Coordinates of C-alpha atoms in Angstrom, one line a residue:
M1 CA 106.6 79.4 64.8
R2 CA 107.5 82.9 63.6
L3 CA 107.1 85.4 66.5
A4 CA 106.5 89.1 66.6
V5 CA 107.4 90.4 70.1
L6 CA 105.9 93.7 71.2
G7 CA 107.8 95.0 74.2
A8 CA 111.6 95.0 74.7
G9 CA 111.7 95.1 78.5
A10 CA 112.9 92.3 80.7
V11 CA 110.2 89.9 79.5
G12 CA 110.1 90.7 75.8
A13 CA 113.9 90.7 75.6
S14 CA 114.0 87.3 77.3
V15 CA 111.4 85.9 75.0
A16 CA 113.4 87.1 72.0
E17 CA 116.6 85.7 73.4
L18 CA 115.2 82.3 74.3
A19 CA 112.9 81.7 71.3
G20 CA 115.5 79.9 69.3
D21 CA 116.1 77.4 72.1
H22 CA 112.4 76.5 71.8
G23 CA 112.6 76.1 68.0
H24 CA 110.9 79.4 67.1
E25 CA 112.1 82.4 65.0
V26 CA 111.7 86.1 65.9
V27 CA 110.7 88.1 62.8
A28 CA 109.9 91.3 64.7
L29 CA 110.8 93.0 67.9
A30 CA 109.4 96.4 68.9
D31 CA 109.7 98.8 71.7
S32 CA 107.5 101.9 72.2
T33 CA 109.2 103.9 69.5
S34 CA 110.9 101.6 67.0
A35 CA 111.1 98.1 65.7
A36 CA 113.4 95.6 64.0
V37 CA 111.5 93.6 61.3
D38 CA 112.7 90.9 59.0
A39 CA 110.5 88.1 57.6
G40 CA 113.6 86.0 57.4
G41 CA 114.4 86.4 61.1
I42 CA 115.9 89.4 62.9
D43 CA 119.3 89.7 64.6
V44 CA 118.0 89.5 68.2
A45 CA 121.4 90.2 69.8
G46 CA 122.0 93.1 67.5
A47 CA 118.5 94.6 68.2
L48 CA 119.0 94.3 71.9
E49 CA 122.5 95.8 71.7
R50 CA 121.0 98.8 69.9
K51 CA 118.4 99.1 72.5
S52 CA 121.0 99.2 75.2
A53 CA 123.3 101.6 73.4
A54 CA 120.9 103.9 71.6
G55 CA 117.5 103.4 73.2
H56 CA 115.8 101.8 70.2
V57 CA 115.7 98.3 68.7
G58 CA 115.7 99.2 65.1
D59 CA 114.8 101.7 62.3
A60 CA 111.2 100.5 61.6
D61 CA 108.0 101.8 63.1
P62 CA 106.4 99.6 65.8
R63 CA 103.3 99.3 63.7
D64 CA 105.4 97.5 61.1
A65 CA 106.0 94.7 63.6
L66 CA 102.3 94.4 64.4
E67 CA 101.4 94.3 60.7
G68 CA 104.2 92.0 59.6
E69 CA 104.3 88.3 58.7
Y70 CA 104.2 86.1 61.8
E71 CA 102.2 83.3 63.3
V72 CA 102.2 84.4 66.9
L73 CA 102.1 87.9 68.5
V74 CA 103.7 88.0 71.9
E75 CA 102.3 91.0 73.7
A76 CA 104.8 92.0 76.4
T77 CA 104.3 95.7 76.7
P78 CA 103.8 97.2 80.2
T79 CA 100.5 96.5 82.0
T80 CA 98.0 99.4 82.0
L81 CA 94.7 99.7 83.8
G82 CA 91.3 100.7 82.7
D83 CA 91.2 100.5 78.9
A84 CA 94.3 98.3 78.9
E85 CA 95.8 100.2 76.0
P86 CA 97.8 99.9 73.8
G87 CA 97.9 96.2 74.7
F88 CA 94.3 95.6 73.9
S89 CA 94.5 97.1 70.5
H90 CA 97.6 95.1 69.7
V91 CA 95.7 91.9 70.6
R92 CA 92.7 92.9 68.6
T93 CA 94.7 93.7 65.5
A94 CA 96.5 90.3 65.6
L95 CA 93.3 88.3 66.2
E96 CA 91.5 90.2 63.4
R97 CA 94.3 89.0 61.2
D98 CA 93.7 85.5 62.4
R99 CA 97.0 85.3 64.2
H100 CA 97.6 83.6 67.5
V101 CA 98.3 85.8 70.6
V102 CA 100.3 85.1 73.7
L103 CA 100.0 87.6 76.5
A104 CA 102.5 88.6 79.2
N105 CA 100.7 91.9 79.6
K106 CA 98.0 91.4 82.3
G107 CA 95.9 94.5 81.4
P108 CA 93.8 93.1 78.5
V109 CA 92.9 89.9 80.1
A110 CA 92.2 91.4 83.5
E111 CA 90.3 94.5 82.4
R112 CA 88.7 93.5 79.1
Y113 CA 88.4 89.8 79.3
D114 CA 84.8 89.7 77.9
E115 CA 85.8 91.7 74.8
L116 CA 88.7 89.5 74.2
S117 CA 86.5 86.4 74.3
V118 CA 84.3 87.9 71.6
L119 CA 87.4 88.6 69.5
V120 CA 88.7 85.1 69.9
E121 CA 85.3 83.6 68.9
G122 CA 85.6 85.5 65.6
S123 CA 89.2 84.6 64.9
A124 CA 91.1 81.6 63.6
G125 CA 93.8 82.6 66.0
E126 CA 94.0 81.4 69.7
L127 CA 94.7 83.5 72.8
R128 CA 96.9 82.2 75.7
F129 CA 98.1 84.0 78.8
E130 CA 99.9 81.7 81.2
A131 CA 102.6 84.3 81.9
T132 CA 100.1 86.8 83.3
V133 CA 99.7 84.8 86.6
G134 CA 102.6 83.6 88.6
G135 CA 105.6 84.0 86.2
A136 CA 107.1 80.6 85.6
I137 CA 104.5 78.8 87.8
P138 CA 102.1 76.8 85.5
V139 CA 98.9 78.1 87.2
L140 CA 96.6 78.6 84.3
S141 CA 97.7 75.4 82.5
T142 CA 97.0 73.5 85.7
L143 CA 93.5 74.9 85.8
E144 CA 93.1 74.1 82.1
D145 CA 94.2 70.5 82.7
L146 CA 91.9 70.1 85.7
D147 CA 89.0 71.8 84.0
P148 CA 88.0 75.1 85.5
D149 CA 84.5 73.8 86.3
Q150 CA 86.1 71.4 88.7
V151 CA 88.0 74.2 90.6
T152 CA 86.2 76.0 93.4
A153 CA 88.8 78.5 94.5
V154 CA 92.4 79.7 93.9
R155 CA 94.4 81.5 96.5
G156 CA 98.0 82.2 97.2
V157 CA 101.0 84.6 97.4
L158 CA 101.2 86.2 94.1
N159 CA 103.6 89.2 94.5
G160 CA 107.2 88.7 95.2
T161 CA 107.9 92.3 96.3
A162 CA 105.3 92.3 99.0
N163 CA 106.3 88.9 100.1
F164 CA 110.0 89.9 100.4
V165 CA 109.0 92.9 102.5
L166 CA 106.8 90.9 104.9
T167 CA 109.4 88.1 105.2
R168 CA 112.2 90.5 106.1
M169 CA 110.0 92.4 108.5
A170 CA 109.2 89.2 110.4
A171 CA 112.7 87.7 110.3
E172 CA 114.6 90.8 111.4
G173 CA 112.1 92.8 113.3
L174 CA 112.5 95.7 110.9
G175 CA 109.9 98.3 110.0
Y176 CA 108.2 98.6 106.7
E177 CA 110.0 101.7 105.4
H178 CA 113.4 100.2 106.2
V179 CA 112.7 96.9 104.5
L180 CA 111.2 98.6 101.5
A181 CA 114.3 100.8 101.0
E182 CA 116.4 97.6 101.2
A183 CA 114.2 95.9 98.6
Q184 CA 114.6 98.9 96.3
D185 CA 118.4 98.8 96.7
L186 CA 118.4 95.1 95.8
G187 CA 116.2 95.7 92.8
V188 CA 113.3 93.6 94.3
A189 CA 111.1 96.7 94.5
E190 CA 110.5 99.4 91.9
A191 CA 111.3 103.1 92.6
D192 CA 107.6 103.5 92.8
P193 CA 106.5 100.3 94.6
S194 CA 102.7 101.2 94.7
F195 CA 101.6 98.5 92.2
D196 CA 103.1 95.8 94.4
V197 CA 102.7 96.9 98.0
D198 CA 99.2 98.3 97.5
G199 CA 98.1 94.9 96.2
T200 CA 97.2 95.9 92.7
D201 CA 99.5 93.4 91.0
A202 CA 98.2 90.5 93.0
A203 CA 94.6 91.7 92.5
L204 CA 95.0 91.8 88.7
K205 CA 96.3 88.2 88.8
C206 CA 93.3 87.1 90.9
V207 CA 90.9 88.9 88.6
I208 CA 92.4 86.9 85.7
L209 CA 91.9 83.7 87.7
A210 CA 88.3 84.6 88.5
N211 CA 87.7 85.3 84.8
V212 CA 89.0 81.8 84.0
L213 CA 86.9 80.2 86.6
S214 CA 83.7 82.1 85.6
D215 CA 84.4 82.6 81.9
G216 CA 84.5 86.3 82.4
G217 CA 82.7 89.0 84.2
F218 CA 85.4 90.5 86.4
T219 CA 87.6 93.6 86.2
L220 CA 89.9 95.2 88.8
D221 CA 86.9 97.3 90.0
D222 CA 85.3 94.1 91.3
A223 CA 88.2 93.3 93.6
E224 CA 88.5 94.0 97.3
V225 CA 92.1 95.1 97.8
D226 CA 94.2 96.0 100.8
G227 CA 98.0 96.3 100.6
I228 CA 100.8 96.0 103.2
R229 CA 101.8 99.6 103.8
D230 CA 99.9 99.6 107.1
V231 CA 101.1 96.3 108.5
P232 CA 103.1 97.2 111.6
G233 CA 106.1 95.2 112.9
S234 CA 104.2 94.7 116.1
A235 CA 101.5 92.7 114.2
L236 CA 104.2 90.3 112.9
E237 CA 105.7 90.0 116.4
L238 CA 102.3 89.1 117.9
A239 CA 101.6 86.7 115.1
A240 CA 104.9 84.9 115.7
E241 CA 104.1 84.5 119.4
D242 CA 101.1 82.5 118.2
G243 CA 103.0 80.4 115.7
R244 CA 101.7 82.5 112.8
T245 CA 102.9 85.1 110.3
I246 CA 101.4 87.5 107.8
R247 CA 101.4 87.2 104.1
L248 CA 99.6 89.2 101.3
I249 CA 97.1 86.6 100.1
G250 CA 95.0 86.8 97.0
E251 CA 91.9 84.7 96.5
A252 CA 89.7 84.2 93.5
T253 CA 86.4 82.4 93.3
R254 CA 83.4 82.5 91.0
D255 CA 81.8 85.1 93.3
A256 CA 84.6 87.4 94.4
V257 CA 88.2 88.6 94.3
R258 CA 89.9 89.5 97.5
V259 CA 93.5 90.5 98.3
G260 CA 94.9 91.6 101.6
P261 CA 97.3 90.7 104.5
R262 CA 96.2 87.5 106.2
L263 CA 97.4 85.5 109.2
V264 CA 98.9 82.1 108.1
P265 CA 100.7 79.3 110.0
E266 CA 104.4 80.3 110.4
H267 CA 105.5 77.0 108.9
G268 CA 102.5 76.4 106.7
T269 CA 102.3 76.0 103.0
L270 CA 101.4 79.7 102.3
A271 CA 104.3 81.0 104.4
V272 CA 106.7 81.0 101.5
S273 CA 109.7 83.3 102.0
G274 CA 111.5 86.0 100.0
T275 CA 110.2 86.6 96.5
R276 CA 108.8 83.1 96.0
N277 CA 105.2 82.7 95.0
I278 CA 102.7 79.9 95.8
V279 CA 99.3 79.1 94.5
Q280 CA 96.7 76.7 96.0
V281 CA 94.0 75.3 93.9
E282 CA 90.9 73.9 95.6
T283 CA 89.2 71.2 93.5
R284 CA 85.9 69.5 93.8
H285 CA 87.2 65.9 93.8
A286 CA 91.0 66.0 94.1
G287 CA 91.4 68.2 97.2
R288 CA 94.0 71.0 97.4
L289 CA 96.9 71.2 95.0
N290 CA 99.9 73.5 95.6
V291 CA 102.1 74.9 92.9
S292 CA 105.1 77.1 93.9
G293 CA 108.1 78.8 92.2
R294 CA 109.5 82.0 90.8
G295 CA 106.6 84.4 90.2
A296 CA 108.5 87.0 88.2
G297 CA 111.7 87.8 86.3
G298 CA 112.5 88.0 82.6
P299 CA 113.7 84.5 81.8
E300 CA 111.1 83.0 84.2
T301 CA 108.2 84.8 82.6
A302 CA 109.5 84.2 79.2
T303 CA 109.5 80.5 79.9
A304 CA 105.8 80.7 80.5
V305 CA 105.3 82.7 77.3
L306 CA 107.2 80.2 75.2
A307 CA 105.4 77.2 76.8
D308 CA 102.2 78.9 75.6
V309 CA 103.6 79.2 72.1
G310 CA 104.3 75.5 72.2
R311 CA 100.7 74.8 73.0
L312 CA 99.4 76.6 69.9
P313 CA 98.5 74.8 66.7
S314 CA 101.0 75.3 63.9

């Protein structure tokens, strides 16, 4: 497949770097201000070196990448809320050109799922978005294989930053601010960690799951969301005395999306440590299934993107 990759951050760069290992060719790579475009295949290493040295991937306009000759658009620009732009417009342009789209950007499929469904119905292209939930963990493909109609609920730990903070607070008896600063020093937390610690990132993933279960109807506005800023160390200490701990748990059903700190058994399935993620799938006839792994990271998320590319018809 010929890929046009929009977004040259950690995920987009990793997709471009790993595409060849999966038998695909990158014919365009764009950042917010520039693009490298070549129908015969771009020099990925050269484009990324330019990005590092000069702040741009090439001399073309980003629009040239979107309007070029490719079979699959990989949308890996940063997630935005509300109107989900410019990601939504990128997806719409590709689908209107009957191209396939693979999303790493959560915004369009969380905030404008119903509109995307209409666009897909009118296009010869397909839309896939495994990488929007759980990084390398095959959450959405598992739901697809099971048939969403046979799934009653999905819950789990879906944000590595929040999980790292809670794990360290419990293990070392440290306060929230101390552990958050440590996470920032280690690169686990962003300089502005609000998206993660306030529960927004986990909520977006759960909204996507609810949309898959219900075939649409949910946005972030429909989610009940509480973060971890106000979880005191004393609460973790008391939980430990009772053989429990606290994790930021997200849950999606056909009726609701909820995210917040929850008590879980200290050695239970949901008490994953560090930045690890876990997802539990409740099924009508097969009981509970657990899927766990790395929920973020450039190569990890790129693996999910490229798995989606491999599922597309050529």
